Tab-separated table of C-alpha atoms in Angstrom:
chain	number	residue	atom	x	y	z
Y	1	MET	CA	-185.194	139.656	-105.401
Y	2	THR	CA	-186.820	136.609	-106.334
Y	3	ALA	CA	-187.833	135.542	-110.023
Y	4	ARG	CA	-191.244	135.617	-109.372
Y	5	ALA	CA	-190.764	139.433	-108.057
Y	6	ALA	CA	-188.697	140.168	-111.053
Y	7	ASP	CA	-191.696	139.146	-112.934
Y	8	ARG	CA	-193.842	141.436	-110.551
Y	9	ALA	CA	-192.177	144.131	-111.391
Y	10	ARG	CA	-191.823	143.979	-114.894
Y	11	TYR	CA	-195.213	143.114	-115.864
Y	12	ASP	CA	-195.990	146.641	-113.742
Y	13	ARG	CA	-194.018	149.150	-115.667
Y	14	ALA	CA	-194.826	146.947	-118.611
Y	15	THR	CA	-198.929	147.633	-118.402
Y	16	ALA	CA	-198.293	150.683	-116.243
Y	17	HIS	CA	-200.469	152.899	-118.632
Y	18	LEU	CA	-203.246	149.936	-118.545
Y	19	ASP	CA	-205.812	149.612	-116.116
Y	20	ALA	CA	-206.830	146.603	-114.429
Y	21	PRO	CA	-208.782	144.309	-115.068
Y	22	LEU	CA	-206.590	143.524	-117.717
Y	23	ALA	CA	-205.116	140.213	-119.380
Y	24	ILE	CA	-200.938	139.995	-120.616
Y	25	VAL	CA	-199.282	136.865	-122.310
Y	26	ASP	CA	-195.272	136.797	-121.562
Y	27	LEU	CA	-193.747	136.054	-124.693
Y	28	ASP	CA	-190.918	135.017	-123.333
Y	29	ALA	CA	-192.062	132.710	-121.968
Y	30	PHE	CA	-195.205	131.297	-124.490
Y	31	ASP	CA	-192.012	131.317	-126.889
Y	32	ALA	CA	-189.420	129.241	-123.944
Y	33	ASN	CA	-192.489	127.163	-123.603
Y	34	ALA	CA	-193.394	126.292	-127.325
Y	35	ASP	CA	-190.041	124.743	-127.277
Y	36	ASP	CA	-190.074	122.801	-124.641
Y	37	LEU	CA	-193.237	121.081	-126.127
Y	38	VAL	CA	-190.799	120.187	-129.417
Y	39	ARG	CA	-188.059	118.984	-127.520
Y	40	ARG	CA	-190.521	116.505	-125.885
Y	41	ALA	CA	-192.152	115.741	-128.943
Y	42	GLY	CA	-188.816	114.613	-130.257
Y	43	GLY	CA	-189.385	115.113	-133.707
Y	44	LYS	CA	-193.241	114.524	-134.335
Y	45	PRO	CA	-195.460	117.223	-135.528
Y	46	ILE	CA	-197.301	118.890	-132.447
Y	47	ARG	CA	-200.685	120.278	-133.757
Y	48	VAL	CA	-201.767	123.138	-131.548
Y	49	ALA	CA	-205.208	122.777	-129.067
Y	50	SER	CA	-206.929	126.357	-130.206
Y	51	LYS	CA	-209.558	125.813	-126.699
Y	52	SER	CA	-205.961	126.905	-124.625
Y	53	VAL	CA	-204.941	129.838	-126.717
Y	54	ARG	CA	-208.155	131.082	-128.341
Y	55	CYS	CA	-206.413	134.250	-129.584
Y	56	ARG	CA	-205.697	133.986	-133.539
Y	57	ALA	CA	-202.748	135.908	-133.568
Y	58	LEU	CA	-201.151	133.800	-130.612
Y	59	LEU	CA	-202.101	130.457	-132.996
Y	60	GLU	CA	-200.363	131.836	-136.189
Y	61	ARG	CA	-197.469	132.481	-134.215
Y	62	VAL	CA	-196.684	128.866	-132.824
Y	63	LEU	CA	-197.895	127.642	-135.957
Y	64	ALA	CA	-194.645	129.577	-137.677
Y	65	ARG	CA	-192.224	128.297	-135.530
Y	66	ASP	CA	-190.331	124.783	-136.594
Y	67	GLY	CA	-192.221	121.853	-134.636
Y	68	PHE	CA	-196.241	122.470	-135.054
Y	69	ALA	CA	-198.506	122.123	-137.865
Y	70	GLY	CA	-202.390	122.193	-137.328
Y	71	ILE	CA	-204.764	123.402	-135.441
Y	72	MET	CA	-207.198	120.940	-133.124
Y	73	SER	CA	-210.383	123.175	-133.326
Y	74	PHE	CA	-213.096	122.375	-129.735
Y	75	THR	CA	-216.686	124.033	-132.126
Y	76	LEU	CA	-217.473	123.153	-136.044
Y	77	ALA	CA	-218.438	126.921	-136.179
Y	78	GLU	CA	-214.938	127.334	-134.745
Y	79	SER	CA	-213.107	125.014	-137.285
Y	80	LEU	CA	-215.195	126.905	-140.372
Y	81	TRP	CA	-214.567	130.135	-138.993
Y	82	LEU	CA	-210.004	129.367	-138.832
Y	83	ALA	CA	-210.243	127.854	-142.059
Y	84	ARG	CA	-211.981	131.075	-143.632
Y	85	SER	CA	-209.533	132.818	-141.936
Y	86	GLY	CA	-206.156	130.920	-143.774
Y	87	PHE	CA	-205.797	127.788	-141.664
Y	88	GLU	CA	-205.394	124.714	-143.530
Y	89	ASP	CA	-204.780	122.243	-140.882
Y	90	VAL	CA	-208.145	122.146	-138.861
Y	91	LEU	CA	-209.168	119.236	-136.672
Y	92	LEU	CA	-212.742	119.246	-134.802
Y	93	ALA	CA	-211.874	117.475	-131.896
Y	94	TYR	CA	-215.200	117.036	-130.903
Y	95	PRO	CA	-218.412	115.382	-132.678
Y	96	SER	CA	-220.830	118.023	-133.514
Y	97	ALA	CA	-224.508	118.732	-133.920
Y	98	ASP	CA	-224.395	122.309	-135.975
Y	99	ARG	CA	-226.706	121.327	-138.741
Y	100	ALA	CA	-225.961	124.875	-140.522
Y	101	ALA	CA	-222.011	124.780	-140.105
Y	102	TYR	CA	-221.812	121.308	-141.840
Y	103	ALA	CA	-223.975	121.983	-144.630
Y	104	GLU	CA	-220.905	124.976	-145.480
Y	105	LEU	CA	-218.629	122.184	-144.544
Y	106	ALA	CA	-220.605	120.072	-147.492
Y	107	GLY	CA	-221.052	123.529	-149.831
Y	108	ASP	CA	-217.521	124.350	-149.855
Y	109	PRO	CA	-215.255	123.027	-151.632
Y	110	LYS	CA	-211.870	125.400	-149.656
Y	111	LEU	CA	-213.562	124.529	-145.821
Y	112	ALA	CA	-213.971	120.287	-146.873
Y	113	ALA	CA	-210.502	120.114	-147.705
Y	114	ALA	CA	-209.608	122.217	-144.866
Y	115	VAL	CA	-211.686	120.615	-141.829
Y	116	THR	CA	-211.829	117.129	-140.594
Y	117	VAL	CA	-214.580	116.265	-138.285
Y	118	MET	CA	-214.767	113.384	-134.718
Y	119	VAL	CA	-217.027	110.409	-135.400
Y	120	ASP	CA	-217.276	107.964	-133.151
Y	121	ASP	CA	-221.299	106.419	-133.652
Y	122	VAL	CA	-223.009	106.000	-137.748
Y	123	ALA	CA	-225.359	108.016	-136.072
Y	124	GLN	CA	-223.561	111.255	-136.593
Y	125	LEU	CA	-222.855	110.169	-140.341
Y	126	ASP	CA	-226.796	110.510	-140.016
Y	127	LEU	CA	-226.897	113.934	-139.190
Y	128	ILE	CA	-224.144	114.746	-141.319
Y	129	ASP	CA	-226.052	113.308	-144.201
Y	130	ALA	CA	-229.141	114.887	-143.293
Y	131	SER	CA	-227.471	118.735	-142.772
Y	132	ARG	CA	-225.838	118.723	-146.079
Y	133	GLY	CA	-228.528	120.276	-148.005
Y	134	GLY	CA	-227.632	119.876	-151.750
Y	135	GLY	CA	-223.677	119.867	-150.743
Y	136	ARG	CA	-221.625	117.254	-152.264
Y	137	GLU	CA	-218.053	117.653	-151.001
Y	138	VAL	CA	-216.314	114.679	-149.451
Y	139	VAL	CA	-216.101	114.818	-145.722
Y	140	ARG	CA	-212.795	114.283	-143.808
Y	141	VAL	CA	-213.481	112.057	-140.625
Y	142	CYS	CA	-211.492	111.079	-137.887
Y	143	LEU	CA	-212.160	108.555	-135.220
Y	144	GLU	CA	-211.820	108.349	-132.149
Y	145	LEU	CA	-210.726	105.721	-129.476
Y	146	ASP	CA	-211.411	105.732	-126.227
Y	147	THR	CA	-208.343	105.654	-124.094
Y	148	SER	CA	-209.707	104.711	-120.662
Y	149	LEU	CA	-208.529	102.526	-118.322
Y	150	LYS	CA	-210.742	99.653	-117.410
Y	151	LEU	CA	-210.132	97.409	-114.827
Y	152	LEU	CA	-211.734	94.120	-112.677
Y	153	GLY	CA	-213.364	93.177	-116.267
Y	154	GLY	CA	-214.687	96.762	-116.989
Y	155	ARG	CA	-216.062	97.254	-112.688
Y	156	VAL	CA	-213.543	99.791	-112.703
Y	157	ARG	CA	-212.830	102.945	-115.062
Y	158	VAL	CA	-210.050	105.905	-114.998
Y	159	GLY	CA	-210.424	108.590	-117.855
Y	160	ALA	CA	-212.796	110.595	-119.647
Y	161	ARG	CA	-215.811	109.367	-120.837
Y	162	ARG	CA	-215.502	110.274	-124.555
Y	163	SER	CA	-215.720	107.711	-127.532
Y	164	PRO	CA	-218.400	104.807	-127.251
Y	165	LEU	CA	-215.242	102.397	-129.583
Y	166	HIS	CA	-212.924	101.124	-126.751
Y	167	SER	CA	-211.839	97.746	-128.957
Y	168	PRO	CA	-209.417	97.771	-132.155
Y	169	ALA	CA	-212.572	95.658	-133.395
Y	170	GLU	CA	-214.674	98.385	-133.047
Y	171	VAL	CA	-213.323	101.297	-134.773
Y	172	ALA	CA	-212.842	99.310	-136.858
Y	173	ASP	CA	-216.308	98.264	-137.621
Y	174	VAL	CA	-217.004	102.409	-137.539
Y	175	ALA	CA	-214.513	102.822	-139.891
Y	176	ARG	CA	-215.738	100.221	-142.765
Y	177	ALA	CA	-219.272	102.126	-141.688
Y	178	VAL	CA	-217.048	105.238	-143.428
Y	179	VAL	CA	-215.550	103.554	-146.508
Y	180	ARG	CA	-218.663	102.200	-147.633
Y	181	ARG	CA	-220.650	105.341	-147.195
Y	182	PRO	CA	-220.750	108.223	-150.414
Y	183	GLY	CA	-219.761	111.028	-149.120
Y	184	PHE	CA	-216.982	110.251	-146.648
Y	185	GLU	CA	-213.464	110.081	-145.946
Y	186	VAL	CA	-211.376	108.165	-142.652
Y	187	VAL	CA	-208.349	110.451	-142.727
Y	188	GLY	CA	-206.785	109.813	-139.341
Y	189	ILE	CA	-207.376	108.005	-135.668
Y	190	MET	CA	-207.309	109.959	-132.242
Y	191	ALA	CA	-206.962	109.195	-128.956
Y	192	TYR	CA	-206.656	111.257	-125.438
Y	193	GLU	CA	-205.501	109.789	-122.694
Y	194	GLY	CA	-206.618	112.750	-120.209
Y	195	HIS	CA	-205.940	110.282	-116.604
Y	196	VAL	CA	-202.861	110.844	-118.344
Y	197	ALA	CA	-201.289	114.230	-119.980
Y	198	GLY	CA	-204.205	115.995	-117.547
Y	199	VAL	CA	-203.764	114.809	-113.750
Y	200	GLY	CA	-200.975	116.458	-112.605
Y	201	ASP	CA	-198.699	113.033	-110.253
Y	202	ALA	CA	-197.026	115.080	-107.615
Y	203	VAL	CA	-200.427	116.370	-105.704
Y	204	ALA	CA	-198.709	119.091	-103.365
Y	205	GLY	CA	-199.066	117.711	-99.415
Y	206	ARG	CA	-200.755	114.300	-101.253
Y	207	PRO	CA	-197.510	112.239	-101.410
Y	208	LEU	CA	-199.995	108.846	-100.968
Y	209	ARG	CA	-202.424	110.280	-103.370
Y	210	SER	CA	-199.425	111.668	-106.003
Y	211	ARG	CA	-198.021	108.130	-105.330
Y	212	ALA	CA	-201.198	106.573	-106.544
Y	213	ILE	CA	-201.739	108.663	-109.566
Y	214	ARG	CA	-198.175	107.642	-110.528
Y	215	LEU	CA	-198.842	104.139	-110.333
Y	216	MET	CA	-202.527	103.988	-112.290
Y	217	GLN	CA	-200.999	106.541	-115.054
Y	218	ALA	CA	-197.638	104.134	-115.273
Y	219	ALA	CA	-200.465	101.177	-116.187
Y	220	ALA	CA	-202.208	102.902	-118.249
Y	221	LYS	CA	-199.838	104.083	-120.966
Y	222	ARG	CA	-198.480	100.452	-121.145
Y	223	GLU	CA	-202.305	99.505	-122.091
Y	224	LEU	CA	-203.005	102.390	-124.036
Y	225	ALA	CA	-199.340	101.929	-126.055
Y	226	GLU	CA	-200.333	98.066	-126.963
Y	227	ARG	CA	-204.039	98.696	-127.557
Y	228	ARG	CA	-203.617	102.135	-129.957
Y	229	ALA	CA	-200.695	100.027	-131.949
Y	230	GLU	CA	-203.515	97.524	-132.329
Y	231	VAL	CA	-206.546	99.873	-133.204
Y	232	VAL	CA	-203.943	101.500	-135.991
Y	233	ARG	CA	-203.492	98.430	-137.077
Y	234	ALA	CA	-207.130	97.402	-137.736
Y	235	VAL	CA	-207.954	100.722	-139.437
Y	236	ARG	CA	-204.738	100.699	-141.593
Y	237	ALA	CA	-206.633	97.207	-142.594
Y	238	VAL	CA	-209.622	99.534	-144.042
Y	239	VAL	CA	-207.836	102.397	-144.291
Y	240	PRO	CA	-204.507	101.620	-145.666
Y	241	ALA	CA	-203.978	105.614	-146.592
Y	242	LEU	CA	-204.117	106.958	-142.999
Y	243	GLU	CA	-202.702	110.520	-143.078
Y	244	PHE	CA	-202.708	111.079	-139.234
Y	245	VAL	CA	-203.115	109.121	-135.800
Y	246	ASN	CA	-202.830	111.558	-133.358
Y	247	GLY	CA	-202.545	111.463	-129.354
Y	248	GLY	CA	-201.381	112.926	-126.201
Y	249	GLY	CA	-201.419	116.168	-124.580
Y	250	THR	CA	-199.637	118.869	-122.423
Y	251	GLY	CA	-198.727	116.412	-119.321
Y	252	SER	CA	-198.189	113.050	-122.057
Y	253	VAL	CA	-196.099	115.108	-124.671
Y	254	GLN	CA	-192.813	112.733	-124.413
Y	255	HIS	CA	-194.592	109.326	-123.145
Y	256	THR	CA	-197.505	109.672	-126.108
Y	257	ALA	CA	-194.504	110.760	-128.956
Y	258	ALA	CA	-192.663	107.608	-127.943
Y	259	GLU	CA	-195.641	105.508	-129.761
Y	260	ASP	CA	-194.500	104.454	-133.060
Y	261	ALA	CA	-198.210	104.064	-133.931
Y	262	VAL	CA	-198.633	107.968	-132.805
Y	263	THR	CA	-197.830	110.575	-136.078
Y	264	GLU	CA	-198.994	113.716	-134.103
Y	265	ILE	CA	-199.151	114.970	-130.691
Y	266	ALA	CA	-201.148	117.165	-129.803
Y	267	ALA	CA	-201.026	120.305	-127.339
Y	268	GLY	CA	-201.932	123.517	-126.836
Y	269	SER	CA	-202.114	124.179	-122.174
Y	270	GLY	CA	-198.993	124.358	-122.401
Y	271	LEU	CA	-198.230	127.367	-124.258
Y	272	TYR	CA	-200.091	129.624	-121.144
Y	273	VAL	CA	-198.955	127.394	-118.556
Y	274	PRO	CA	-202.006	127.803	-115.953
Y	275	ARG	CA	-201.727	126.880	-112.604
Y	276	LEU	CA	-203.225	123.253	-113.194
Y	277	PHE	CA	-199.745	122.410	-114.729
Y	278	ASP	CA	-197.639	123.037	-111.698
Y	279	ASN	CA	-198.730	119.366	-110.066
Y	280	TYR	CA	-196.462	117.390	-112.912
Y	281	THR	CA	-193.016	115.861	-112.267
Y	282	SER	CA	-192.284	115.230	-115.879
Y	283	PHE	CA	-192.042	118.618	-116.513
Y	284	ARG	CA	-191.657	122.859	-115.825
Y	285	GLY	CA	-193.104	125.391	-117.953
Y	286	ARG	CA	-192.846	129.004	-117.334
Y	287	PRO	CA	-196.163	130.769	-116.512
Y	288	ALA	CA	-196.953	132.724	-119.528
Y	289	ALA	CA	-200.827	133.673	-119.252
Y	290	LEU	CA	-201.587	136.048	-116.298
Y	291	PHE	CA	-204.299	137.984	-115.685
Y	292	ALA	CA	-204.591	141.623	-113.054
Y	293	GLN	CA	-207.193	143.075	-110.491
Y	294	PRO	CA	-206.711	146.417	-108.991
Y	295	VAL	CA	-207.288	147.025	-105.572
Y	296	VAL	CA	-209.836	149.018	-104.788
Y	297	ARG	CA	-210.380	148.380	-101.088
Y	298	ARG	CA	-208.190	147.888	-97.919
Y	299	PRO	CA	-210.624	146.314	-95.305
Y	300	GLY	CA	-207.734	145.804	-92.579
Y	301	VAL	CA	-204.413	144.714	-91.875
Y	302	GLY	CA	-203.507	142.067	-93.855
Y	303	VAL	CA	-205.896	142.187	-96.148
Y	304	VAL	CA	-206.630	144.329	-99.793
Y	305	THR	CA	-209.879	143.665	-101.961
Y	306	VAL	CA	-209.452	143.701	-105.763
Y	307	LEU	CA	-212.355	143.959	-107.999
Y	308	GLY	CA	-213.538	140.794	-109.163
Y	309	GLY	CA	-211.616	137.524	-109.891
Y	310	GLY	CA	-213.903	134.869	-109.749
Y	311	TYR	CA	-213.233	133.403	-113.035
Y	312	PRO	CA	-213.460	129.536	-112.029
Y	313	ALA	CA	-212.160	126.839	-115.159
Y	314	SER	CA	-214.362	123.964	-116.019
Y	315	GLY	CA	-214.453	120.275	-114.675
Y	316	ALA	CA	-215.362	119.070	-111.240
Y	317	ALA	CA	-215.742	121.950	-108.714
Y	318	GLY	CA	-213.385	122.177	-106.467
Y	319	PRO	CA	-210.502	124.537	-105.046
Y	320	ASP	CA	-208.290	123.758	-107.640
Y	321	ARG	CA	-210.442	125.258	-110.009
Y	322	SER	CA	-210.199	129.154	-108.670
Y	323	PRO	CA	-207.731	131.072	-110.310
Y	324	VAL	CA	-204.481	131.824	-107.633
Y	325	PRO	CA	-203.214	134.816	-106.197
Y	326	TYR	CA	-199.648	134.756	-108.486
Y	327	LEU	CA	-198.322	138.426	-107.417
Y	328	PRO	CA	-196.953	139.828	-105.230
Y	329	GLU	CA	-196.597	135.934	-103.427
Y	330	GLY	CA	-197.976	135.288	-100.372
Y	331	LEU	CA	-201.662	136.516	-101.024
Y	332	ARG	CA	-204.810	134.022	-100.167
Y	333	TYR	CA	-208.060	133.239	-100.514
Y	334	ASP	CA	-210.705	134.273	-96.979
Y	335	PRO	CA	-211.636	130.589	-96.891
Y	336	GLN	CA	-215.141	133.241	-96.535
Y	337	GLU	CA	-215.716	134.246	-99.209
Y	338	GLY	CA	-213.145	133.120	-101.917
Y	339	ALA	CA	-212.632	134.134	-105.892
Y	340	GLY	CA	-215.749	136.483	-106.186
Y	341	GLU	CA	-218.101	137.704	-108.604
Y	342	VAL	CA	-217.606	141.564	-108.262
Y	343	GLN	CA	-214.737	141.768	-105.522
Y	344	THR	CA	-212.091	139.338	-104.204
Y	345	PRO	CA	-210.476	140.056	-100.645
Y	346	LEU	CA	-206.953	139.039	-100.246
Y	347	LEU	CA	-205.084	137.929	-96.834
Y	348	GLY	CA	-201.272	137.789	-96.465
Y	349	THR	CA	-198.447	140.087	-95.171
Y	350	PRO	CA	-197.751	141.804	-98.960
Y	351	ALA	CA	-201.470	143.401	-98.771
Y	352	ASP	CA	-200.361	145.250	-96.158
Y	353	ASP	CA	-197.695	146.770	-98.752
Y	354	LEU	CA	-200.160	147.256	-101.817
Y	355	LEU	CA	-201.991	150.904	-102.742
Y	356	ILE	CA	-205.516	151.528	-103.988
Y	357	GLY	CA	-204.859	150.841	-107.843
Y	358	ASP	CA	-202.157	148.913	-107.794
Y	359	LYS	CA	-202.201	145.417	-109.902
Y	360	VAL	CA	-202.517	142.497	-107.961
Y	361	TRP	CA	-201.636	139.367	-110.301
Y	362	PHE	CA	-203.752	135.635	-110.801
Y	363	ARG	CA	-203.045	132.410	-112.529
Y	364	HIS	CA	-205.947	131.201	-114.333
Y	365	ALA	CA	-206.255	126.915	-113.248
Y	366	LYS	CA	-207.140	126.372	-117.371
Y	367	ALA	CA	-205.594	127.233	-119.938
Y	368	GLY	CA	-208.109	128.920	-122.878
Y	369	GLU	CA	-210.627	129.554	-120.821
Y	370	LEU	CA	-208.803	132.677	-119.306
Y	371	CYS	CA	-210.064	134.009	-122.632
Y	372	GLU	CA	-213.664	134.285	-122.758
Y	373	ARG	CA	-212.986	136.594	-119.425
Y	374	PHE	CA	-210.567	139.166	-121.730
Y	375	ASP	CA	-211.171	140.791	-125.052
Y	376	ALA	CA	-207.720	141.368	-125.659
Y	377	LEU	CA	-204.160	140.613	-124.826
Y	378	HIS	CA	-201.192	142.078	-124.066
Y	379	LEU	CA	-198.565	140.842	-125.328
Y	380	VAL	CA	-195.121	142.034	-122.876
Y	381	GLU	CA	-191.838	141.267	-124.167
Y	382	GLY	CA	-188.786	142.445	-121.487
Y	383	ASP	CA	-191.032	145.375	-119.843
Y	384	ALA	CA	-193.116	146.534	-122.148
Y	385	VAL	CA	-196.470	145.665	-124.272
Y	386	THR	CA	-195.076	145.190	-127.976
Y	387	ALA	CA	-198.682	144.714	-129.583
Y	388	THR	CA	-201.928	144.109	-128.209
Y	389	VAL	CA	-203.938	141.398	-129.869
Y	390	PRO	CA	-207.999	140.302	-129.341
Y	391	THR	CA	-209.157	137.167	-128.402
Y	392	TYR	CA	-211.486	135.259	-129.753
Y	393	ARG	CA	-214.239	136.930	-127.587
Y	394	GLY	CA	-212.701	140.612	-129.161
Y	395	GLU	CA	-213.213	139.353	-132.505
Y	396	GLY	CA	-216.905	138.597	-131.258
Y	397	HIS	CA	-217.198	134.852	-131.286
Y	398	THR	CA	-218.343	132.700	-128.123
Y	399	PHE	CA	-218.026	129.775	-129.659
Y	400	LEU	CA	-219.024	127.549	-126.673
């Protein structure tokens, strides 16, 4: 029996009393992935990206482990909810235009002490001030650096379009604007190199493309390491007591941690290890989060149909954004239908051994987005479900 076949047997036994659709997290794999992230971080703390987990119980579990400290959130409303729930260090990774939430933040000393907001434009400070509604608490601010690699005098850009702040001088100028403004405090810098951390460098069947990605990433890492160090020096000249410099992501943990200028690493997807992380040479994780769909039809030889399953991930549309049939091994989509909204035909020899009501296990393309489809995660240890915990959705929250 292969390791994957053994996992399928465990998951089927653990959930035999549960009807699909359902989602699980294999805690042995989850914990092993957490240990691997800590090893790769080389002693620097890991701030957990909540968008990749979207489950309070699992955020609490990983933050209880050595090597993890703080949360990187994705909306201001989520940040305030987490802070009210007892999380004491929440960094909002994206600028917000949520005026009501800013009023709450500025009016509550506990929230203001726990939550740091993201800024890359003085206009965002104007919006916050206009939203205070009389609240006088000091708002903690993190400045975001654009990490993109610019070539040929800026005519070629590699990387996500995030912050407009690319040079040390630009970041330092905004830092000075914040320092001059009453009611704000610069406490950190963030720089997420998505073109390194979020792009696999070993694309199956594409050796030339993989080689090109590795060359691009090597150049990007060298350029960013130098520029990030210069940015930190420039900002520390304005804010000597800077608390943190955050960088990286699951795919770049060990590379980013090697930079002296970086004080902490961001990671979250590496806890669940969705399918997008199958194409990396720098690490191998264990798939920990899966979902199961029930077989509801057997249309013919070598074909079964499962209920639903069309759960695409965000990003540029393409086959790599679809979930992948994982267990039993050997199933594939019908190219004419793909993963469907209410039914999904699956082809392959293993289909002939599946009965009505059997479970087919899938892996999502991205990590936390799976939790927007399910209100609970069944936590598996060995061959038993030992707990069932709500996702954000299960707690009544769909923040974005």
